Every structure is written in C-alpha cells, then in structure tokens.
XYZ file of C-alpha atoms in Angstrom:
566
model
C -10.793 41.357 -16.899
C -13.697 39.782 -18.739
C -16.551 38.397 -16.604
C -16.613 34.635 -16.174
C -19.453 33.056 -18.121
C -21.144 30.354 -16.040
C -22.633 27.332 -17.854
C -26.397 26.952 -17.960
C -27.835 24.675 -15.277
C -31.051 22.678 -15.593
C -33.268 23.155 -12.524
C -35.396 20.046 -12.184
C -37.743 21.865 -9.772
C -38.688 24.547 -12.305
C -41.444 24.503 -14.904
C -38.996 24.104 -17.773
C -40.759 23.081 -20.967
C -39.604 20.173 -23.070
C -38.368 22.541 -25.787
C -36.247 24.400 -23.229
C -34.703 21.123 -22.033
C -33.945 20.065 -25.605
C -32.224 23.417 -26.209
C -30.083 23.089 -23.084
C -29.085 19.512 -23.875
C -28.488 20.035 -27.573
C -24.700 20.202 -27.172
C -24.498 16.847 -25.374
C -23.887 13.590 -27.258
C -25.958 10.555 -26.279
C -23.455 7.683 -26.186
C -26.294 5.160 -25.919
C -27.160 5.825 -29.561
C -25.377 3.152 -31.696
C -23.811 5.640 -34.129
C -22.178 7.569 -31.248
C -21.297 4.592 -29.029
C -17.886 4.231 -30.698
C -16.989 7.692 -29.378
C -17.163 6.512 -25.777
C -13.839 5.753 -24.047
C -12.975 2.046 -23.945
C -14.064 0.229 -20.841
C -11.214 -0.800 -18.574
C -10.868 -4.491 -17.903
C -12.028 -5.309 -14.373
C -9.182 -5.797 -11.934
C -9.512 -8.552 -9.379
C -8.961 -7.164 -5.895
C -6.008 -8.971 -4.392
C -6.663 -10.284 -0.884
C -10.319 -9.346 -1.185
C -13.165 -10.604 0.998
C -13.396 -14.362 1.446
C -16.491 -15.831 -0.248
C -17.608 -19.415 -0.979
C -16.303 -21.802 -2.077
C -13.471 -20.451 0.099
C -13.678 -20.716 3.870
C -11.251 -19.913 6.711
C -9.824 -22.561 9.021
C -8.645 -22.114 12.591
C -5.985 -24.801 12.240
C -4.451 -27.030 9.614
C -1.668 -29.610 10.059
C -0.479 -27.962 13.261
C -0.513 -24.465 11.730
C -2.688 -21.556 12.863
C -2.945 -17.808 12.177
C -0.006 -16.017 13.758
C 2.395 -18.858 12.982
C 5.570 -18.344 10.928
C 6.752 -21.039 8.530
C 9.692 -21.510 6.182
C 8.865 -21.968 2.492
C 10.296 -24.049 -0.314
C 9.285 -21.829 -3.198
C 8.071 -23.245 -6.505
C 7.670 -19.785 -8.064
C 9.950 -16.782 -8.680
C 10.924 -16.391 -5.008
C 14.006 -17.807 -3.322
C 13.933 -20.841 -1.062
C 14.195 -19.993 2.602
C 11.638 -17.162 2.757
C 9.633 -17.015 5.980
C 5.853 -16.609 5.817
C 3.661 -15.092 8.528
C 0.193 -16.692 8.382
C -2.794 -14.370 8.727
C -5.514 -16.665 7.298
C -5.723 -20.351 6.415
C -8.071 -20.734 3.431
C -9.713 -23.883 2.088
C -11.520 -24.305 -1.209
C -14.480 -26.559 -0.385
C -14.816 -27.515 -4.045
C -11.403 -29.191 -4.441
C -10.103 -29.097 -0.808
C -7.124 -26.907 -1.814
C -5.412 -25.280 1.169
C -3.885 -21.824 0.723
C -2.062 -19.672 3.275
C -2.634 -15.921 3.169
C -0.170 -13.656 4.926
C 3.095 -11.752 4.705
C 6.402 -12.735 3.139
C 9.548 -12.151 5.175
C 12.661 -12.144 2.993
C 16.125 -12.957 4.316
C 18.369 -9.894 4.384
C 20.977 -11.571 2.166
C 18.306 -11.982 -0.538
C 17.529 -8.230 -0.636
C 19.973 -7.488 -3.429
C 22.290 -5.477 -1.178
C 19.651 -3.180 0.345
C 20.439 -4.532 3.825
C 23.551 -5.999 5.402
C 23.358 -9.810 4.924
C 23.233 -10.692 8.612
C 22.405 -14.163 9.824
C 18.782 -14.671 10.847
C 17.837 -11.142 9.722
C 14.509 -10.814 7.878
C 12.754 -7.959 6.082
C 8.996 -7.647 5.652
C 8.375 -7.415 1.881
C 5.147 -5.677 0.788
C 3.758 -4.788 -2.647
C 1.036 -2.130 -2.539
C -0.972 -0.064 -5.023
C -1.428 3.701 -4.806
C -5.031 3.323 -6.006
C -5.927 0.866 -3.221
C -7.390 2.636 -0.192
C -6.910 -0.299 2.173
C -3.983 -0.314 4.652
C -0.801 -1.517 2.970
C -0.496 -4.448 5.399
C -3.919 -5.631 4.223
C -3.469 -5.182 0.487
C 0.136 -6.420 0.621
C -0.657 -9.941 1.777
C 0.177 -12.885 -0.507
C -1.376 -16.304 -1.073
C 0.899 -19.361 -1.130
C -0.007 -23.063 -1.380
C 0.272 -24.917 1.903
C 2.372 -27.498 0.047
C 5.300 -25.035 0.044
C 5.658 -25.180 3.842
C 8.861 -26.824 5.103
C 8.715 -26.260 8.874
C 7.486 -23.803 11.527
C 9.839 -20.974 12.518
C 9.884 -18.396 15.328
C 10.400 -14.718 14.496
C 10.933 -11.753 16.816
C 9.438 -8.513 15.440
C 11.498 -5.730 17.006
C 12.274 -2.016 16.342
C 15.234 -1.113 14.152
C 17.982 1.216 15.429
C 17.267 4.911 14.975
C 19.662 7.436 13.467
C 20.992 8.198 16.940
C 22.464 4.743 17.342
C 25.935 3.762 16.264
C 25.788 0.452 14.434
C 29.530 0.102 14.023
C 30.982 -2.035 11.242
C 29.148 -4.853 9.500
C 30.737 -7.587 11.624
C 29.543 -6.140 14.945
C 27.015 -8.568 16.516
C 23.381 -7.458 16.551
C 21.576 -8.963 19.517
C 17.940 -10.075 19.731
C 15.855 -12.253 22.018
C 17.326 -15.777 22.005
C 13.855 -17.385 22.123
C 13.386 -16.548 18.423
C 15.174 -18.140 15.484
C 14.896 -14.997 13.356
C 14.597 -11.250 13.813
C 12.506 -8.919 11.614
C 13.285 -5.219 12.076
C 12.796 -3.716 8.604
C 10.067 -3.379 5.988
C 10.446 -2.761 2.242
C 7.263 -1.332 0.701
C 7.035 -1.133 -3.082
C 4.321 1.313 -4.151
C 2.836 0.713 -7.621
C 0.808 3.208 -9.637
C -2.206 0.886 -9.695
C -3.411 -2.509 -8.560
C -3.108 -3.823 -12.116
C 0.472 -2.549 -12.426
C 1.433 -4.512 -9.327
C 1.481 -7.724 -11.358
C 2.930 -6.365 -14.613
C 5.127 -3.386 -13.719
C 7.948 -2.577 -11.368
C 7.554 -0.281 -8.408
C 6.783 3.408 -8.951
C 8.127 4.392 -5.536
C 9.134 2.711 -2.324
C 10.370 2.948 1.230
C 12.853 1.012 3.333
C 12.640 1.610 7.076
C 12.355 0.057 10.491
C 9.045 -1.361 11.678
C 6.734 1.071 13.465
C 5.310 0.130 16.872
C 1.838 -0.317 15.369
C 3.231 -2.749 12.787
C 5.092 -4.715 15.438
C 1.821 -4.920 17.382
C 0.097 -6.291 14.257
C 2.434 -9.285 14.242
C 2.917 -9.793 17.979
C -0.548 -8.937 19.262
C 0.990 -6.800 21.994
C -0.543 -3.367 22.749
C 0.922 -0.327 21.027
C 2.917 2.033 23.243
C 2.297 5.792 23.602
C 2.300 7.639 20.296
C 2.218 11.189 19.031
C 0.270 11.955 15.863
C 1.956 14.584 13.696
C -0.331 15.914 10.917
C 1.237 16.591 7.530
C 0.406 20.289 7.852
C 2.404 20.539 11.082
C 5.426 18.533 9.965
C 7.996 21.302 10.189
C 11.231 21.616 12.082
C 11.088 24.152 14.926
C 12.640 27.549 14.364
C 14.806 28.426 11.389
C 15.871 25.397 9.370
C 19.595 25.113 8.617
C 20.454 23.768 5.172
C 23.683 22.251 3.786
C 24.220 21.454 0.108
C 26.601 18.818 -1.234
C 27.722 18.850 -4.894
C 26.033 22.241 -4.849
C 26.722 23.364 -8.431
C 25.508 26.904 -9.051
C 22.968 26.564 -6.209
C 19.625 25.416 -7.653
C 18.658 23.285 -4.666
C 19.904 25.946 -2.248
C 17.733 28.511 -4.053
C 14.738 26.233 -3.498
C 15.653 25.819 0.176
C 15.829 29.602 0.519
C 12.417 29.911 -1.170
C 11.111 27.472 1.453
C 12.435 29.631 4.283
C 15.601 27.718 5.181
C 18.934 29.323 6.034
C 21.695 28.162 3.683
C 24.734 27.593 5.908
C 27.246 25.453 4.069
C 27.974 23.969 0.631
C 30.736 22.149 -1.209
C 31.682 21.340 -4.799
C 34.903 20.476 -6.595
C 34.225 22.851 -9.511
C 35.709 26.341 -9.058
C 33.212 28.096 -11.354
C 30.284 26.418 -9.587
C 31.570 27.478 -6.155
C 32.114 31.072 -7.312
C 28.606 31.237 -8.787
C 27.108 29.725 -5.632
C 28.873 32.277 -3.404
C 27.687 35.205 -5.569
C 24.067 34.185 -5.071
C 24.317 32.848 -1.509
C 26.895 35.073 0.201
C 25.719 34.019 3.675
C 26.886 30.424 3.121
C 30.315 28.967 3.799
C 31.407 27.392 0.505
C 34.134 24.739 0.303
C 35.853 24.015 -2.988
C 36.638 20.419 -2.103
C 35.737 16.878 -3.156
C 33.196 14.884 -1.166
C 35.705 12.441 0.304
C 37.767 15.214 1.896
C 34.620 17.042 3.030
C 33.558 13.908 4.913
C 36.935 13.737 6.643
C 38.924 16.429 8.419
C 38.903 19.051 5.661
C 35.210 19.870 6.051
C 33.645 22.111 8.698
C 33.778 21.246 12.386
C 31.417 18.427 13.205
C 27.856 19.650 13.701
C 24.365 18.522 12.753
C 22.402 20.565 10.216
C 18.651 20.184 9.971
C 18.749 19.336 6.252
C 21.652 17.964 4.242
C 21.039 17.664 0.506
C 23.341 15.718 -1.802
C 23.153 15.846 -5.583
C 25.921 13.463 -6.595
C 27.089 13.596 -10.250
C 24.476 11.907 -12.404
C 26.493 11.350 -15.580
C 27.590 7.736 -14.861
C 24.022 6.669 -14.038
C 22.141 8.494 -16.792
C 20.665 6.552 -19.752
C 22.099 9.361 -21.912
C 25.619 8.327 -20.841
C 26.649 6.185 -23.818
C 30.432 6.483 -23.802
C 33.163 6.463 -21.196
C 34.065 9.859 -19.756
C 37.342 10.959 -18.227
C 35.700 11.635 -14.841
C 33.508 8.518 -14.699
C 35.489 6.787 -11.972
C 35.478 9.819 -9.673
C 31.798 10.509 -10.360
C 30.839 6.909 -9.573
C 32.858 6.957 -6.340
C 31.115 10.173 -5.245
C 27.835 8.292 -4.708
C 29.424 6.058 -2.101
C 30.571 8.887 0.150
C 26.976 9.166 1.396
C 27.572 6.907 4.385
C 30.658 8.802 5.551
C 28.869 12.173 5.328
C 25.822 10.940 7.235
C 28.022 9.281 9.842
C 30.000 12.487 10.495
C 27.331 15.202 10.336
C 24.151 13.263 11.322
C 21.560 15.625 9.786
C 17.982 15.374 10.986
C 16.785 14.948 7.402
C 18.825 13.811 4.405
C 17.712 14.353 0.815
C 19.206 13.159 -2.455
C 18.346 13.843 -6.061
C 19.483 11.553 -8.863
C 18.684 10.579 -12.428
C 16.081 7.883 -13.026
C 18.837 5.776 -14.593
C 20.224 4.849 -11.171
C 17.342 2.563 -10.105
C 16.352 1.614 -13.650
C 19.742 0.780 -15.181
C 21.990 0.339 -12.137
C 19.934 -1.518 -9.487
C 23.020 -2.880 -7.703
C 24.402 0.596 -7.046
C 20.924 1.850 -6.131
C 20.529 -0.935 -3.575
C 23.958 -0.098 -2.157
C 22.866 3.537 -1.740
C 19.747 2.465 0.178
C 21.936 0.217 2.328
C 24.242 3.110 3.196
C 21.383 5.408 4.212
C 19.368 2.835 6.158
C 22.577 1.572 7.749
C 22.972 4.982 9.400
C 19.537 4.578 10.979
C 17.448 6.639 8.533
C 14.039 5.763 7.141
C 14.456 5.833 3.371
C 11.753 6.919 0.920
C 12.302 7.188 -2.839
C 10.178 7.995 -5.838
C 10.613 8.436 -9.589
C 9.119 11.885 -10.135
C 8.193 13.727 -13.318
C 9.411 17.302 -12.918
C 6.458 18.759 -14.804
C 4.277 17.643 -11.886
C 6.164 20.173 -9.743
C 5.743 23.171 -12.032
C 8.925 22.732 -14.086
C 8.275 23.454 -17.797
C 10.261 20.459 -19.049
C 9.832 16.742 -19.526
C 12.111 15.009 -17.077
C 11.709 12.087 -14.742
C 13.217 13.075 -11.441
C -3.340 21.573 -12.922
C -2.134 22.603 -16.325
C 1.583 22.169 -16.638
C 3.849 25.167 -17.131
C 4.920 25.576 -20.737
C 7.921 27.153 -22.468
C 5.875 30.307 -23.078
C 5.014 30.554 -19.378
C 8.688 30.337 -18.461
C 10.380 32.680 -20.935
C 7.744 35.218 -22.011
C 8.315 37.577 -19.049
C 12.080 37.962 -19.389
C 12.807 41.629 -20.203
C 15.138 42.532 -23.041
C 17.433 44.205 -20.523
C 17.937 40.988 -18.512
C 21.593 39.996 -17.980
C 22.966 37.175 -20.134
C 20.060 37.485 -22.530
C 20.199 39.630 -25.662
C 23.975 39.844 -25.512
C 24.196 36.023 -25.581
C 22.020 35.285 -28.629
C 23.280 32.627 -31.057
C 21.460 32.672 -34.438
C 21.164 29.550 -36.591
C 22.474 29.705 -40.178
C 19.351 27.806 -41.181
C 16.148 28.018 -39.050
C 14.990 24.881 -37.273
C 11.458 23.516 -37.111
C 9.175 25.908 -35.175
C 6.715 24.760 -32.490
C 3.860 26.093 -30.374
C 5.383 27.380 -27.113
C 1.988 27.632 -25.373
C 1.426 23.886 -25.711
C 4.962 22.582 -25.416
C 7.278 21.800 -22.547
C 11.022 21.868 -22.987
C 13.060 18.721 -23.159
C 15.188 18.118 -20.104
C 17.686 20.983 -19.809
C 21.016 19.227 -20.216
C 24.518 20.502 -19.643
C 24.833 20.542 -23.442
C 21.655 22.601 -23.809
C 19.104 19.882 -24.561
C 17.686 18.331 -27.719
C 15.258 21.252 -28.224
C 17.558 24.100 -27.339
C 15.923 26.646 -29.592
C 13.195 29.263 -29.454
C 9.662 28.583 -30.764
C 10.352 30.337 -34.070
C 13.381 28.077 -34.643
C 15.715 30.981 -35.449
C 18.100 30.907 -32.464
C 19.189 29.023 -29.365
C 17.846 29.797 -25.918
C 19.960 32.329 -24.063
C 21.355 31.586 -20.576
C 18.611 33.781 -19.078
C 15.966 31.679 -20.838
C 17.629 28.444 -19.713
C 17.549 29.775 -16.148
C 13.812 30.404 -16.467
C 13.207 26.927 -17.897
C 15.068 25.522 -14.876
C 12.826 27.714 -12.603
C 15.831 29.764 -11.456
C 15.559 33.584 -11.411
C 16.416 34.977 -14.844
C 18.720 37.510 -13.154
C 20.747 34.828 -11.356
C 24.337 36.068 -11.035
C 27.369 34.599 -12.827
C 31.049 35.479 -12.491
C 32.501 37.767 -15.122
C 34.041 36.322 -18.286
C 32.147 33.018 -18.178
C 31.382 31.660 -21.634
C 27.822 30.928 -22.720
C 28.663 27.222 -22.896
C 29.932 27.194 -19.297
C 26.802 29.000 -18.105
C 24.552 26.466 -19.831
C 26.547 23.586 -18.356
C 26.090 24.976 -14.845
C 22.375 25.564 -15.473
C 21.862 22.087 -16.922
C 23.453 20.485 -13.855
C 21.258 22.463 -11.437
C 18.343 21.073 -9.446
C 15.174 23.079 -10.317
C 14.499 25.061 -7.128
C 10.722 24.928 -7.514
C 10.911 21.138 -7.003
C 12.723 21.503 -3.697
C 10.374 24.203 -2.442
C 7.328 22.108 -3.416
C 8.304 18.840 -1.716
C 9.815 20.342 1.416
C 6.845 19.511 3.691
C 6.358 15.882 2.698
C 9.898 14.662 3.198
C 9.768 14.352 6.971
C 8.228 10.889 7.206
C 7.528 7.651 5.396
C 3.809 7.272 6.007
C 1.019 8.093 3.585
C -0.968 10.898 5.205
C -0.433 11.630 8.877
C 2.695 10.344 10.584
C 2.646 8.410 13.832
C 5.881 8.770 15.786
C 6.584 6.318 18.598
C 7.591 7.906 21.880
C 10.417 5.424 22.259
C 11.715 5.873 18.743
C 14.757 7.913 19.736
C 15.600 6.175 22.983
C 18.987 4.571 23.367
C 18.967 0.762 23.413
C 18.676 -1.008 26.725
C 21.349 -3.386 27.992
C 21.338 -6.527 25.782
C 19.873 -9.708 27.338
C 22.313 -12.200 28.724
C 21.081 -14.903 26.348
C 21.070 -13.514 22.826
C 21.272 -14.639 19.221
C 24.217 -13.355 17.172
C 23.047 -11.797 13.871
C 26.517 -11.460 12.323
C 27.064 -11.592 8.579
C 25.875 -14.811 6.982
C 28.270 -16.374 4.482
C 27.584 -20.095 4.222
C 23.986 -20.814 5.217
C 22.753 -20.399 1.620
C 24.129 -23.825 0.731
C 21.956 -25.518 3.345
C 18.758 -24.046 1.875
C 19.140 -25.585 -1.563
C 18.541 -22.217 -3.212
C 19.712 -21.209 -6.664
C 23.112 -19.581 -6.957
C 23.564 -16.042 -8.195
C 21.933 -12.713 -7.556
C 18.209 -12.291 -7.018
C 16.382 -9.627 -8.962
C 15.073 -7.071 -6.494
C 12.136 -4.867 -7.422
C 13.291 -1.330 -8.133
C 11.811 1.711 -9.796
C 11.404 1.370 -13.559
C 11.032 4.781 -15.127
C 9.986 3.292 -18.456
C 6.539 2.740 -16.854
C 5.976 6.385 -15.994
C 3.674 7.162 -18.907
C 1.993 3.769 -19.211
C-alpha cells in the first residue's frame, strides 16, 4: 500500500521567506482578482429567517382587543387556509410605523381538514407545523406563523391532551372520544412537515414528516403546566432488549429479511401470495415460518396464532402507486387493496415497531391513499414518521428514491466466474449498446423487468442474476429454486427491498424526535375513568356548513419526490 502523501502546510510561526510562501500558494487561485472572480460559485440569495427576533419598528404587546399570549382564537382565513382554523397566540406584534397588528403563534387545523390523515371527529384539532432541516431552532419555534389580527373571529378554548398509545383500543370511528368538558376543542396530535431548507419551506412540498400524539413537553408548552417525569433515551441506546423478533409481510425473495438478519434480528415469520417468492424465501431463511397466503387472510384466522413481534415490516405491492405504472394491470385491484390491510394486521398482531417501504409515487401521485395509510397507522396508536429517501444515500449503487456513493463497479467487480446464476445466465446482445464508465456510474433502479440500463459497462450483454443481486446489495450467492427462468429471477430481485437499507436505518426507526428521544413515563398507561362531564368528539358531518368554508377537498402537504435533487 502506497504511503499517504500529506499536503504541505504553511507554518505562520516559522521563518518562511516570501519566495517559499509564493511557492506554496502557487496552486491557489485568488478569486478577488477580476479575471478569476467569475470562477467563484454564485452567491446564494439571503433567506429571511421566519419568526426571527423582534426588532423595531415591531414591538410586542401584552394585550390587544381582549386577546393575550396563550389565548386561542378562531380564524376567518383570507389566504390558502380553510376557514375555521384555530390559532394559538404566542406573541402579539405591532408595527409602530403603520400600527399594523399581527399575531404570531401556532395553527391548529380541524381533523376533518387534514385530507384523511385523521378521523374527522367533531372538535378534534391537529397542531400543524412546517419546519426546515437546516434550521437549528426547536421546531415549535421555527414553525410559528404570522396572521393579521383582522382574521380573528372569536376566542376559543382548547384542551391539549395526550393521544392514545398503541396499547389502547380505539374501537370503530363512531365510538365517542371523551375530553374535558371545559374546553370547546381538543388537540391531541401534531403533523410536522420537514423541508430540506428554510427557503424550500415556501416553495416546495415537504421532504419528510411525522404524525403523532403530543409529547408531555409539548403539552406543557401550550398549557404552562410542569412536565411530568421523563426518561431520556439516547439514539445510541435505542435498541430493543434481547434478541429482536422480525416478521415480514409481502416478503418476496427476502431482501428486507436479509437486512434484518444483518442487523442481528431473528426472522420468525413471513407471508407472500407468490409461490416462487415463498420457496426462495424459505431456501435462504429456513428458520422462518413462511405462509403462502394473501394479506387479508393472514390478518384473519389463517395466519399464525396471535402474538406480538418486535418488528413487523410490510412491503405492499408498489405497482399501482409507481409513476412507471402507465397502463392497467390484471392485478391492480388486488394490489391496491393490499395497502389497506395495514390496519387489520396492526390491530391483530400489535408489533412494537412497524415499518413500511413504498415507492415515492404513493405520496407524490396518490396523496389521498397516502393520507389513508397514515390514518390507519396512527389510528392504531402508533407514532408515524415518513421520509422520501434516495437509496444511494444508504450504500445502494442505484438511483432510486425510496461519502462517495457505491458504483456499478463496486457492486459487480468481485463476483467470481464460478458464482451461481452468473456465467451460465449470460444473454449477449446482437448489437452492442452504448458503453459507460462503471466506476463513475450508478445503476438505474433495478426493476422487475431489469431496468432501463440493464447491461454491462461494455454494452455487450445484460446483467446476470448474480450481478442484479449485487446491485440490489443481496449476496451474489443467494439461493433460488431449481428450474427458475432468468426472467423470473430478475423479477424477484427487482421486487426486493435492498437489505443494506434496512440494516442501515434500523437504529433510527424507534422514535419520532430529531436526536435524543424523550419518553414520558405515563405514555403507556391505560386511560383513567372518563370524567362525568365530557365533550363527545364523534365524527363531524354537518358543521362545515356553519363555517362558511369552501366545498371540496383541501390540498394537504405531502412528500414531493420531484424536489429531491433541487
């Protein structure tokens, strides 16, 4: 191994002569010289910090027209928001130059205006926050909004209370949810939309997000009451005790299960409707109990006896939701219905952690179905966190939305000629295709059909199944049943979840906070007996008419994968 050559360093304490300094700096370009100034990167336009410090001519007021910080009011919106939103006032601002009054605080959106993310219960609110990943301030600080005081209709009372945990049984949607009768509204949930930057918050849709119940510290922010006992769980210690049990739904050939095994989990159970996928899974994970069954029957009496695994991963069919899906398929109806079995599976097996992987087309092209999925998961008491991820950020040598990056050469160069399903599965092209540099190129997304660049760097042949396995970060010697065609192998590989992704994100999936996680001591307690006087938060059907709001659906902010490379 060649010795590492360290760059020369200028020691300002030494007696270096001017000629020595000129020699050392000769390879640098002075961008202050006019002829080189054009080489400098363009200066970014300054971004105004939203909810920044309050400077003249703005001042804060203690009271205005009977309103004060800590008060909740109902708004008649003149902008893109719906009428009937509730606003929690943090600051009352006045511009001394023109006497304009502005309220700064948090927007609370009615559950029925959440685009299906929550059950549309009467008097149910959700804290709605937009935050930037490049903003180091707490999200409750950076997520505040400014609204004109002229939009205020009337004061309202809101009870900020914890949401049910996954141990509670919510029952059906018409079951009454009870809160303190002294309040007109209840706020139990928060929707946080994380944007890539502060600038993108005003021009782009959310890059990732979370939908969950309010933490005790957040409830204390709004109520002023002291926070109860808490346990701080560092990210490095966020692991389940003992051996983690793993179940895999829509398992395919076992890509996600392979990643779980790499992470140290014990693969216990899996199901899939495809016979070849189940056979392949069992060959590579013989310790698991594999069910060849559809998801609906697995969630009923045909699945295993009711028990609670530590991790339950679902990878529902992605074809109906993919942007590449341009024509109707014979299995579209069944594949679409598979997504909506999530609630039944979570209700029966109650895993400690639930994970799903889907195509970016679900939130980007099908926001209604995406919102319904979030509703199903949060309705079972889970804190939901989602993100549009680029697989190359996890060490997968392909461009797909789901350091130096791994390249095609990194993935396939170490496969021996004697590898199974390799040299014996070569398909030569009658006419060579355009070659490319494998050391600087990542593969296109490995599809069930092989992908749009399904050929070797020299352009002479297609990738073999062993090479497709390597591109998908599966072992190149992964086992397949006898007499499978090359096309069937590539279809199974293309439908697989890259295991390196699962093994990389395993630690960070346990909580919804950025950084360390604070878990309330009372988070898993069963609810106390309801108060005698309580407000019924049953489904709201007619109150919209009284608000004077516009008819029709409201556009809810979802992940837009078209912004990933902006």
